[in-house]
Each structure stands twice: as C-alpha cells, then as structure tokens.
Amino acid sequence: MNMVAKHAIWPRENDIIFGIAGKAAEAVKKFGKEDVINSTIGALMDDDGNLITMKSVFEQFRALPDAEISAYAGLAGQPDFLEAVKENCFREYQPDAFIQAVATPGGTGSIKHAVWNYTNPGDQVLTSDWYWAPYDTITEEIDRSIKTYKLFNDKNEFNIESFKENFNELVKKQKRVLSIINTPAHNPTGYSLTDDDWKQVLDVMKAAAKDKENRISLFVDVAYIDFAGKADEKRKFFKQFSNLPENVFVMVGFSMSKGFTMYGFRSGAIIGISSSEDLVEEFKYACIHSGRANWSNGNRGAMATMTAINNNPEILEKYSKEKDMYKNMLQDRAAAFVEAAEEVDLELLPYRDGFFVSIPCDDPVKYSDKLMEKNVFVVPLKMGLRFAVCAVSEEKCRKAPALIKEALSEKQTSENIA
Amino acid sequence: MNMVAKHAIWPRENDIIFGIAGKAAEAVKKFGKEDVINSTIGALMDDDGNLITMKSVFEQFRALPDAEISAYAGLAGQPDFLEAVKENCFREYQPDAFIQAVATPGGTGSIKHAVWNYTNPGDQVLTSDWYWAPYDTITEEIDRSIKTYKLFNDKNEFNIESFKENFNELVKKQKRVLSIINTPAHNPTGYSLTDDDWKQVLDVMKAAAKDKENRISLFVDVAYIDFAGKADEKRKFFKQFSNLPENVFVMVGFSMSKGFTMYGFRSGAIIGISSSEDLVEEFKYACIHSGRANWSNGNRGAMATMTAINNNPEILEKYSKEKDMYKNMLQDRAAAFVEAAEEVDLELLPYRDGFFVSIPCDDPVKYSDKLMEKNVFVVPLKMGLRFAVCAVSEEKCRKAPALIKEALSEKQTSENIA
C-alpha cells in the first residue's frame, strides 16, 4: 500500500557519497588522518581536512545586527543583493542585454527554476554525458529527463559535433529545448569551455533560432566560477550573451556556496538574460511565482553579507585576496595531481579548473571499493571516478594518482580471483 | 511571444502587502510613528515598530563556530535537529505512532512537500474559506487548486457540517484527499480548533478511511503554535493522531520563523505521522527526493541553533521564558483589540490565539483604502480585513477598532459620493 501519489514513489536509497564519506571517517579513526586520502567531499578543505571558511566573509556576516538576519527577505530577494549578484557574477563582462535576477536557495534552486519554467512535462533536457547526478533528481521529480551528448571527442576536446547532433535532434522533436552547461570548472571533470567552444555552441543555437517557432533556452551552471582561471579571464564568455535572438533565452545559476564558503546558508540566484525587456520580465515573474510556491523567500543574512562585501571596495579587495589565496591553493593541488597522473600514465579527463578531477574507467564501483582498501576514498560515477582536489592536501594529491593507477591495473588479478 | 512554458505564465503582479506596507512607511515619515497604525506586518514587532529578535536564540546562533554555519547539512536535515524538531513540536503530546521528520525551508517548504507528494495534478486540496493566500500560489503552480469549506457556522463555531460535506464530496470525486488545517492561531482569523473540533474532524476522516481504497491525508500548519494558549495546552490535540487507520496519513508543518524569530533563515520541517512504519519511511524518502530536487538541503546554522537550545535544559528554560514574555505581550495586545471591538460593536471573527485578527466585510479593498486615509494600515483579504496584533502596540490595538468601525460605517456616505 502507498499513501504518496504514484509520481512520489522513489527507491529508498541513501546518498552514496554519504556512505563512502562515513567509511573514510572510520578509516581516519583507525589509521590516523595522515594515512587516509578522503577525496569525497565537495567543499574546500584545508590540509588537515577541516572545512575552510573565509574570514573576510564571516566578519561581514557576524557584523550584521540580529534584525537584519532575522527578518524575511523580499520574495524576489533584496534589491541591493540582486544588484550585487549581477556585479559579482559578470564583473567587467556583463552582456549587452536586459538582465533580471531572482534569489534562490543555492544553485539547486536556480536549476529547478530553469527546468520547471522553461520545459514541459515529458521533455528531455540536454546536458553532457559527464554530469552532476542531481540533474537526474531535479528532472525526474517533475517528469522531465536528461538527454546527453558526448562532452569530449577523441582528442579530449569539447565535442561540438555531438552537442550539435543531439541538440538539433531535440529541437526537431520538442521545438522547446533547455540545455544545461556546467562551466567553467565543470563538476565532475574540471573542464571549462573555451571562448571558442562557446562561440560554436551559440552558433548552433542561433541557427536553430532562425525558425521563430523554436524556443531555445540555455542554463549556465557557474557554481565553481570563483575558483576558475586567473583573475576574471573565465568570465569573458558572458559577453557572448549580448544581442542574441529573442528566442534564445539565457539563464545563469549563481551560487554563494563555494565562492563565499557559505554552503549551509542556501543562497544563490538565477539570472535571466535576453535581448527582450519583456522576456526578462516574464522570467522574473515566473521565478517569483515558483519561489513563492516552493520556499517562499531566501536567506536574508546571506544576502546582506554579499551586499556588504560587494558594495565596499575595501572589503571587496580583502575578500578577493582571501579567495585568490584559496584559489591558488586549489590550483597547486590540481597541478600536483595532474602532474603525478602523467608520471604514472593515469588517464584523466581534460582538467582545467575547479574542485574535481575525473578518471574514466569501467565498473567504477568496483574500483572505488578497491581504493578503499588502500585508504583512498573517491566517488564512483557512472563512467569513472571523481577525485575532489578541493578536499585533499597538495602532498596527498601528488600521492593519489599512483595508488589509483595501481588499483585500476589490478583488474585482471581480481577478476581471476572472482 | 513567450519563452517560458505555458504553465509558467503568471500575471505580472507585485505583492499587495508589500505595496500597503510601503504606504505605511511613507505615512510614518510624514506624520510620525505615533500617529500611524501599521498592522500589515506578519512578524512580532515591539511597541516602537522594530522587529523583535529573541536574545536567547541569537546568543546560541552567534556562539556557533563558522564551520558549523558554513557546512552543508544532510539532505534530510541533521539527525539531532530532526529529533529536536519532534520534541519541540509535540512536547508531552507526541502521538503514539511512527514519526519521521525532514528539514524544509520554513513552513512553506513543508506545505509544498505535502501538496506535491500527496496529491495528483488536477486535484483539489481542501482548506477553510478563510485561508493564507499563498496556499493558492503553492497549489496553482503545480496544477492543483484550493477547494474551501466554511470555517465558521452561524454561531461562529467551527463549521464541522461544512467540513464534512465538502470533504466527503472530494473523497467521492478523487478518492485521494489532502486537507490543510492551519491551527492553532489560524492565519488570518486567529481561530484555534478545540480538542472537540479535532475529534469531529478525525471522525469524518476515519469514516472515509473505512473504504480502504481511499487515501486520506491531513496537513496541519502549526506555524504559530508557539504563541498559542497557556503553556502547552494548545498541543494536546497532537495526541489524537495516535493509532489512526493506515490510510489516514498526518503531516505537521513545523516552522522556526515565528517561534524562534528566525524568519529570514528559512528553516522548518515536515513531520510525518502514521500507524505504519512503512508509510513513514515512504514519506521520508519522498520528501528527501523532493527536497533534493527543489533546494538540495536546509540552513545548517538554524538547525544547529535549535538543537543547541532544545538539548540543554538551562538554555531551553531561558528561551521558554523569553518566548512566554512575548507571548504574554501578544495576548495582552489581542485582548485589548477584542475588548475595544466589543465596546464599539465591531464584528470580529472568533479570535483565540496568534498574530492576526480578522474583520469580515464586503469590498475589503475599499475599506483598506479608506483606513489608509485615517493612517490605519491593514491587509485586505477576499472576505474582510486582517489586522496584525503582532505588529502593533497594546495602546494602538485599543484605539484601532473604533477607527475601523468608523471606516466601515462610512459606507453609505461614500456610496452617495460615488
């Protein structure tokens, strides 16, 4: 017997990452943290395995009066916060277009808004074959599903051919197509689309937009943008969203989780970009309605914190310096991992930026289990293993590739035993 | 031309309360706050019109280390928080049943979970004719709608006859019926179902449950419970949720917004209650899936605050005393308003507890406008005016009824002019 409606019956499974993280914690207790590599956590950790929280951020947060944290925020988000979001997201690369932002609980809320409001029940949403698993949860919850294109071609470059083929197939079938592109610093591969990749993606979309009946929408998930590239170079692509055809609607999912180390606050925004003022207004009211119907309004204290940082050049400078220090730390760790992988000839997907590196392999659960025996904890994906350089010291990042290579090479042996 | 899907096109309207609150702020600037009665705000304000924030709560919140606020919470919510939610919600009246809780962003998130998971597209959800307007937003967003029964009979008692008639009609039509009851301290009327009202409601549900094909679910919105009655007397009804038939599934929407003056944190939970262990497990996994698909996880710092208060008897005592002080303040204000209304013969709906009092009238927008001319700011509802005693000093609560009576009596005059 069920009491929930049919669409609400789901497998009673617990989060796989949570389970592996639990085993990693046990291993630390048993063997000591020096001998355990726990690369399961999707947050920036210091070399001792403690969560990094930015001083410049928490100083501003703690300076807020109680009433500024306690009060309800407006349904769309506080107006000064929404301005700060736009400035913080685009910096000097704000597209030449009409732009509106609406507050959401983290990046997830912004993805939900895009999928709910820009697709119909039964629709497929396009993303790459390496993707963040909750895209499945978000779409299947509301009777949508994920269709994938191959992220990389044989040369490990962005596979524009596969994107084009699958995108055009969907346009033909649905007329209305939402594509989700997680870049820069893609989770889980660490790939960042180049400005030229972007040009090609938008050319495909513009070609489809020539049929005025088509409705092309694009959601760019930039959750990790603050840890990508040098300075703001990985924001340049935003400029390409200028002067697009009216039936190409672009949304950017902005999150305070990583860039401000405010994961647990649940604060972010969805930004709508269009050549049409009317269409960004339509976007705003659709998102306000969805927000009211899902979570009412956003975290007031988080909004006020970001506004305080963004609107004071001195504080902004302090924050940027602290963030860049951690960005450099992350880049050093990733460089160590990539270099060590080359030395032992471990195949990686083309890492450019961000929290994660991916190792393609068959039967990822088997190798994840095998690595646990070596006290290396990684997350098994559908097509490989995810190693979180954000959570592991540079020293351990240098050690890990050899251990992973070793585990992957044990293939025959263990199959013989089985 | 539209870019959003058809179901996402909504009227481009701004919140009516926000507009009136803006006019109240202008009036304060022009005439001084002594001469303005602003009863639009749905939060506890001191006599000077400042938001009340509980010291005992913010002390605990501010004592948390940065990392405890910054980290992601688990998808279902932190386990110790979920235990604290159950204890805090039920106190000594925990029903004899299987119980599971899942964290949500405020009370709104819990309503969304109940409506989404326990009804089908096209279904009507039953609530009283006086109801919180966002129930419309939440249901219409996902192709459900609200059906109402009359809350009061001619004697201004709970209208069990109307409830029974409309409930049975829906059961016959849909087989699956979700009822939402906002009590104690109903928004907007301030009514609280008596223990006998509850017995009658549950008798109607149990009768319908005799047909084992029927799926009866009940959502109790207790957002204002911490400000209702003396001590925990308004929690007694929870005991009636013991040993219900398996096809009567009860959910309670718990919110930290009012009881902890943490409105802007967006923290709450949905609690599932059933005679069947399997059905509360089904509930839990449905809500975790929905949570992951909408907002991912909840506000970690708010969870930790409530756990810290709940799990330390000394701190809990301090918090309870502070909360009771404000509860007494609220009850004094409401008593002053009700008494003054009797003196001038102003008809009120039967107020028992909580933040709001309602005055039934035709053409509420007209009278709200008229009251603005007298510097009295109220919220016009479909069938009357809502006065927020939570936001107005006792002195002004004593003055307001005469001004409202005056405005309502000007009916003929203004119609003559028009």
Short mmCIF file of N, CA, C and O in Angstrom, two decimals, chain A residues 97-101 113-114 117-118 176-179 202 205 209 214-220 241 244-252 270-284 286-287, chain B residues 1-4:
data_model
loop_
_atom_site.label_atom_id
_atom_site.label_comp_id
_atom_site.label_asym_id
_atom_site.label_seq_id
_atom_site.Cartn_x
_atom_site.Cartn_y
_atom_site.Cartn_z
N ALA A 97 22.55 43.32 -22.76
CA ALA A 97 21.23 42.67 -22.83
C ALA A 97 20.39 43.15 -21.65
O ALA A 97 20.90 43.82 -20.76
N PHE A 98 19.10 42.82 -21.65
CA PHE A 98 18.28 43.06 -20.47
C PHE A 98 18.54 41.93 -19.48
O PHE A 98 18.63 40.75 -19.88
N ILE A 99 18.66 42.28 -18.21
CA ILE A 99 19.07 41.30 -17.21
C ILE A 99 18.20 41.44 -15.95
O ILE A 99 17.99 42.56 -15.48
N GLN A 100 17.70 40.35 -15.43
CA GLN A 100 16.97 40.35 -14.16
C GLN A 100 17.50 39.19 -13.32
O GLN A 100 17.85 38.13 -13.87
N ALA A 101 17.52 39.38 -12.01
CA ALA A 101 17.94 38.29 -11.12
C ALA A 101 16.87 38.03 -10.07
O ALA A 101 16.16 38.96 -9.67
N HIS A 113 14.26 26.25 -11.01
CA HIS A 113 13.50 27.31 -11.69
C HIS A 113 13.59 27.16 -13.21
O HIS A 113 12.60 27.30 -13.92
N ALA A 114 14.81 26.93 -13.71
CA ALA A 114 15.01 26.85 -15.16
C ALA A 114 14.28 25.65 -15.74
O ALA A 114 13.56 25.75 -16.74
N ASN A 117 10.29 26.07 -15.36
CA ASN A 117 9.63 27.14 -16.11
C ASN A 117 9.91 27.12 -17.60
O ASN A 117 9.15 27.70 -18.37
N TYR A 118 10.99 26.48 -18.02
CA TYR A 118 11.36 26.54 -19.44
C TYR A 118 11.23 25.20 -20.17
O TYR A 118 11.70 25.07 -21.29
N ARG A 176 11.01 23.09 -28.19
CA ARG A 176 11.44 23.81 -26.98
C ARG A 176 12.58 23.00 -26.35
O ARG A 176 12.37 21.86 -25.94
N VAL A 177 13.78 23.60 -26.27
CA VAL A 177 14.92 22.85 -25.73
C VAL A 177 15.68 23.65 -24.68
O VAL A 177 16.10 24.79 -24.94
N LEU A 178 15.84 23.07 -23.53
CA LEU A 178 16.70 23.65 -22.49
C LEU A 178 18.00 22.85 -22.44
O LEU A 178 17.97 21.62 -22.30
N SER A 179 19.12 23.55 -22.58
CA SER A 179 20.44 22.92 -22.42
C SER A 179 21.06 23.41 -21.12
O SER A 179 21.00 24.60 -20.82
N LEU A 202 26.91 28.62 -29.32
CA LEU A 202 25.91 29.66 -29.60
C LEU A 202 25.57 29.71 -31.09
O LEU A 202 24.42 30.02 -31.46
N MET A 205 22.91 27.23 -31.57
CA MET A 205 21.64 27.73 -31.04
C MET A 205 21.05 28.80 -31.95
O MET A 205 19.83 28.83 -32.18
N ALA A 209 17.52 29.02 -33.92
CA ALA A 209 16.62 30.14 -33.60
C ALA A 209 16.06 30.81 -34.85
O ALA A 209 15.14 31.63 -34.74
N ASN A 214 10.78 28.00 -32.70
CA ASN A 214 11.61 27.29 -31.73
C ASN A 214 11.85 28.14 -30.47
O ASN A 214 11.93 29.36 -30.55
N ARG A 215 11.96 27.47 -29.34
CA ARG A 215 12.22 28.14 -28.06
C ARG A 215 13.49 27.54 -27.48
O ARG A 215 13.47 26.44 -26.92
N ILE A 216 14.59 28.28 -27.62
CA ILE A 216 15.89 27.77 -27.22
C ILE A 216 16.26 28.41 -25.88
O ILE A 216 16.38 29.63 -25.79
N SER A 217 16.43 27.60 -24.86
CA SER A 217 16.90 28.21 -23.61
C SER A 217 18.14 27.48 -23.12
O SER A 217 18.37 26.31 -23.41
N LEU A 218 18.95 28.25 -22.42
CA LEU A 218 20.28 27.79 -22.03
C LEU A 218 20.47 28.14 -20.56
O LEU A 218 20.25 29.29 -20.16
N PHE A 219 20.85 27.15 -19.76
CA PHE A 219 21.16 27.40 -18.35
C PHE A 219 22.64 27.13 -18.14
O PHE A 219 23.12 26.03 -18.38
N VAL A 220 23.37 28.16 -17.69
CA VAL A 220 24.79 28.00 -17.43
C VAL A 220 25.00 27.91 -15.92
O VAL A 220 24.71 28.85 -15.18
N PHE A 241 26.78 36.54 -24.61
CA PHE A 241 25.32 36.50 -24.45
C PHE A 241 24.68 37.84 -24.82
O PHE A 241 23.50 38.07 -24.54
N LEU A 244 21.57 38.42 -28.49
CA LEU A 244 21.15 37.13 -29.06
C LEU A 244 19.74 37.27 -29.64
O LEU A 244 19.01 38.20 -29.29
N PRO A 245 19.34 36.36 -30.51
CA PRO A 245 17.95 36.38 -30.99
C PRO A 245 16.99 36.26 -29.80
O PRO A 245 17.34 35.65 -28.79
N GLU A 246 15.78 36.82 -29.95
CA GLU A 246 14.83 36.84 -28.83
C GLU A 246 14.43 35.43 -28.38
O GLU A 246 14.09 35.23 -27.22
N ASN A 247 14.44 34.48 -29.30
CA ASN A 247 14.04 33.12 -28.91
C ASN A 247 15.22 32.26 -28.43
O ASN A 247 15.12 31.04 -28.36
N VAL A 248 16.32 32.94 -28.07
CA VAL A 248 17.38 32.27 -27.31
C VAL A 248 17.44 32.96 -25.95
O VAL A 248 17.87 34.11 -25.84
N PHE A 249 16.96 32.27 -24.91
CA PHE A 249 16.92 32.86 -23.57
C PHE A 249 17.99 32.22 -22.70
O PHE A 249 18.04 31.00 -22.57
N VAL A 250 18.86 33.06 -22.12
CA VAL A 250 19.98 32.54 -21.34
C VAL A 250 19.75 32.76 -19.84
O VAL A 250 19.30 33.84 -19.43
N MET A 251 20.01 31.74 -19.06
CA MET A 251 19.96 31.86 -17.61
C MET A 251 21.31 31.46 -17.01
O MET A 251 21.95 30.53 -17.51
N VAL A 252 21.71 32.15 -15.96
CA VAL A 252 22.93 31.79 -15.26
C VAL A 252 22.58 31.44 -13.82
O VAL A 252 21.85 32.18 -13.15
N ILE A 270 19.09 33.09 -9.69
CA ILE A 270 19.04 32.80 -11.12
C ILE A 270 19.00 34.13 -11.84
O ILE A 270 18.28 35.05 -11.43
N ILE A 271 19.83 34.25 -12.88
CA ILE A 271 19.93 35.49 -13.64
C ILE A 271 19.39 35.22 -15.05
O ILE A 271 19.82 34.28 -15.71
N GLY A 272 18.43 36.03 -15.49
CA GLY A 272 17.87 35.89 -16.84
C GLY A 272 18.43 36.95 -17.77
O GLY A 272 18.55 38.12 -17.38
N ILE A 273 18.81 36.54 -18.97
CA ILE A 273 19.48 37.43 -19.94
C ILE A 273 18.76 37.33 -21.28
O ILE A 273 18.61 36.24 -21.83
N SER A 274 18.33 38.47 -21.81
CA SER A 274 17.60 38.43 -23.08
C SER A 274 17.73 39.75 -23.82
O SER A 274 17.91 40.81 -23.21
N SER A 275 17.57 39.70 -25.12
CA SER A 275 17.50 40.93 -25.92
C SER A 275 16.17 41.63 -25.74
O SER A 275 15.99 42.76 -26.19
N SER A 276 15.22 40.94 -25.11
CA SER A 276 13.88 41.50 -24.95
C SER A 276 13.60 41.84 -23.49
O SER A 276 13.68 41.00 -22.61
N GLU A 277 13.24 43.09 -23.24
CA GLU A 277 12.90 43.52 -21.88
C GLU A 277 11.67 42.76 -21.38
O GLU A 277 11.58 42.36 -20.23
N ASP A 278 10.72 42.54 -22.30
CA ASP A 278 9.51 41.83 -21.93
C ASP A 278 9.82 40.40 -21.47
O ASP A 278 9.22 39.90 -20.52
N LEU A 279 10.76 39.75 -22.13
CA LEU A 279 11.05 38.35 -21.80
C LEU A 279 11.82 38.21 -20.49
O LEU A 279 11.69 37.18 -19.81
N VAL A 280 12.61 39.22 -20.10
CA VAL A 280 13.23 39.12 -18.77
C VAL A 280 12.21 39.43 -17.67
O VAL A 280 12.32 38.92 -16.55
N GLU A 281 11.21 40.25 -17.99
CA GLU A 281 10.12 40.49 -17.02
C GLU A 281 9.31 39.20 -16.83
O GLU A 281 8.96 38.82 -15.72
N GLU A 282 9.00 38.56 -17.96
CA GLU A 282 8.28 37.27 -17.90
C GLU A 282 9.05 36.28 -17.03
O GLU A 282 8.48 35.59 -16.17
N PHE A 283 10.35 36.23 -17.26
CA PHE A 283 11.26 35.37 -16.49
C PHE A 283 11.16 35.69 -15.00
O PHE A 283 11.00 34.80 -14.15
N LYS A 284 11.22 36.98 -14.67
CA LYS A 284 11.22 37.40 -13.26
C LYS A 284 9.93 36.95 -12.56
O LYS A 284 9.98 36.37 -11.48
N ALA A 286 7.80 34.64 -13.48
CA ALA A 286 7.72 33.17 -13.41
C ALA A 286 8.54 32.66 -12.22
O ALA A 286 8.09 31.80 -11.46
N CYS A 287 9.75 33.21 -12.04
CA CYS A 287 10.62 32.73 -10.95
C CYS A 287 10.10 33.17 -9.58
O CYS A 287 10.22 32.41 -8.61
N MET B 1 4.93 37.05 -27.73
CA MET B 1 5.78 35.87 -27.68
C MET B 1 6.15 35.53 -26.23
O MET B 1 6.42 36.41 -25.42
N ASN B 2 6.15 34.24 -25.91
CA ASN B 2 6.58 33.79 -24.59
C ASN B 2 7.78 32.86 -24.73
O ASN B 2 7.87 32.09 -25.68
N MET B 3 8.70 32.96 -23.80
CA MET B 3 9.79 31.98 -23.75
C MET B 3 9.52 30.92 -22.68
O MET B 3 9.93 29.78 -22.83
N VAL B 4 8.86 31.29 -21.59
CA VAL B 4 8.54 30.28 -20.58
C VAL B 4 7.47 29.34 -21.15
O VAL B 4 6.74 29.69 -22.08
#
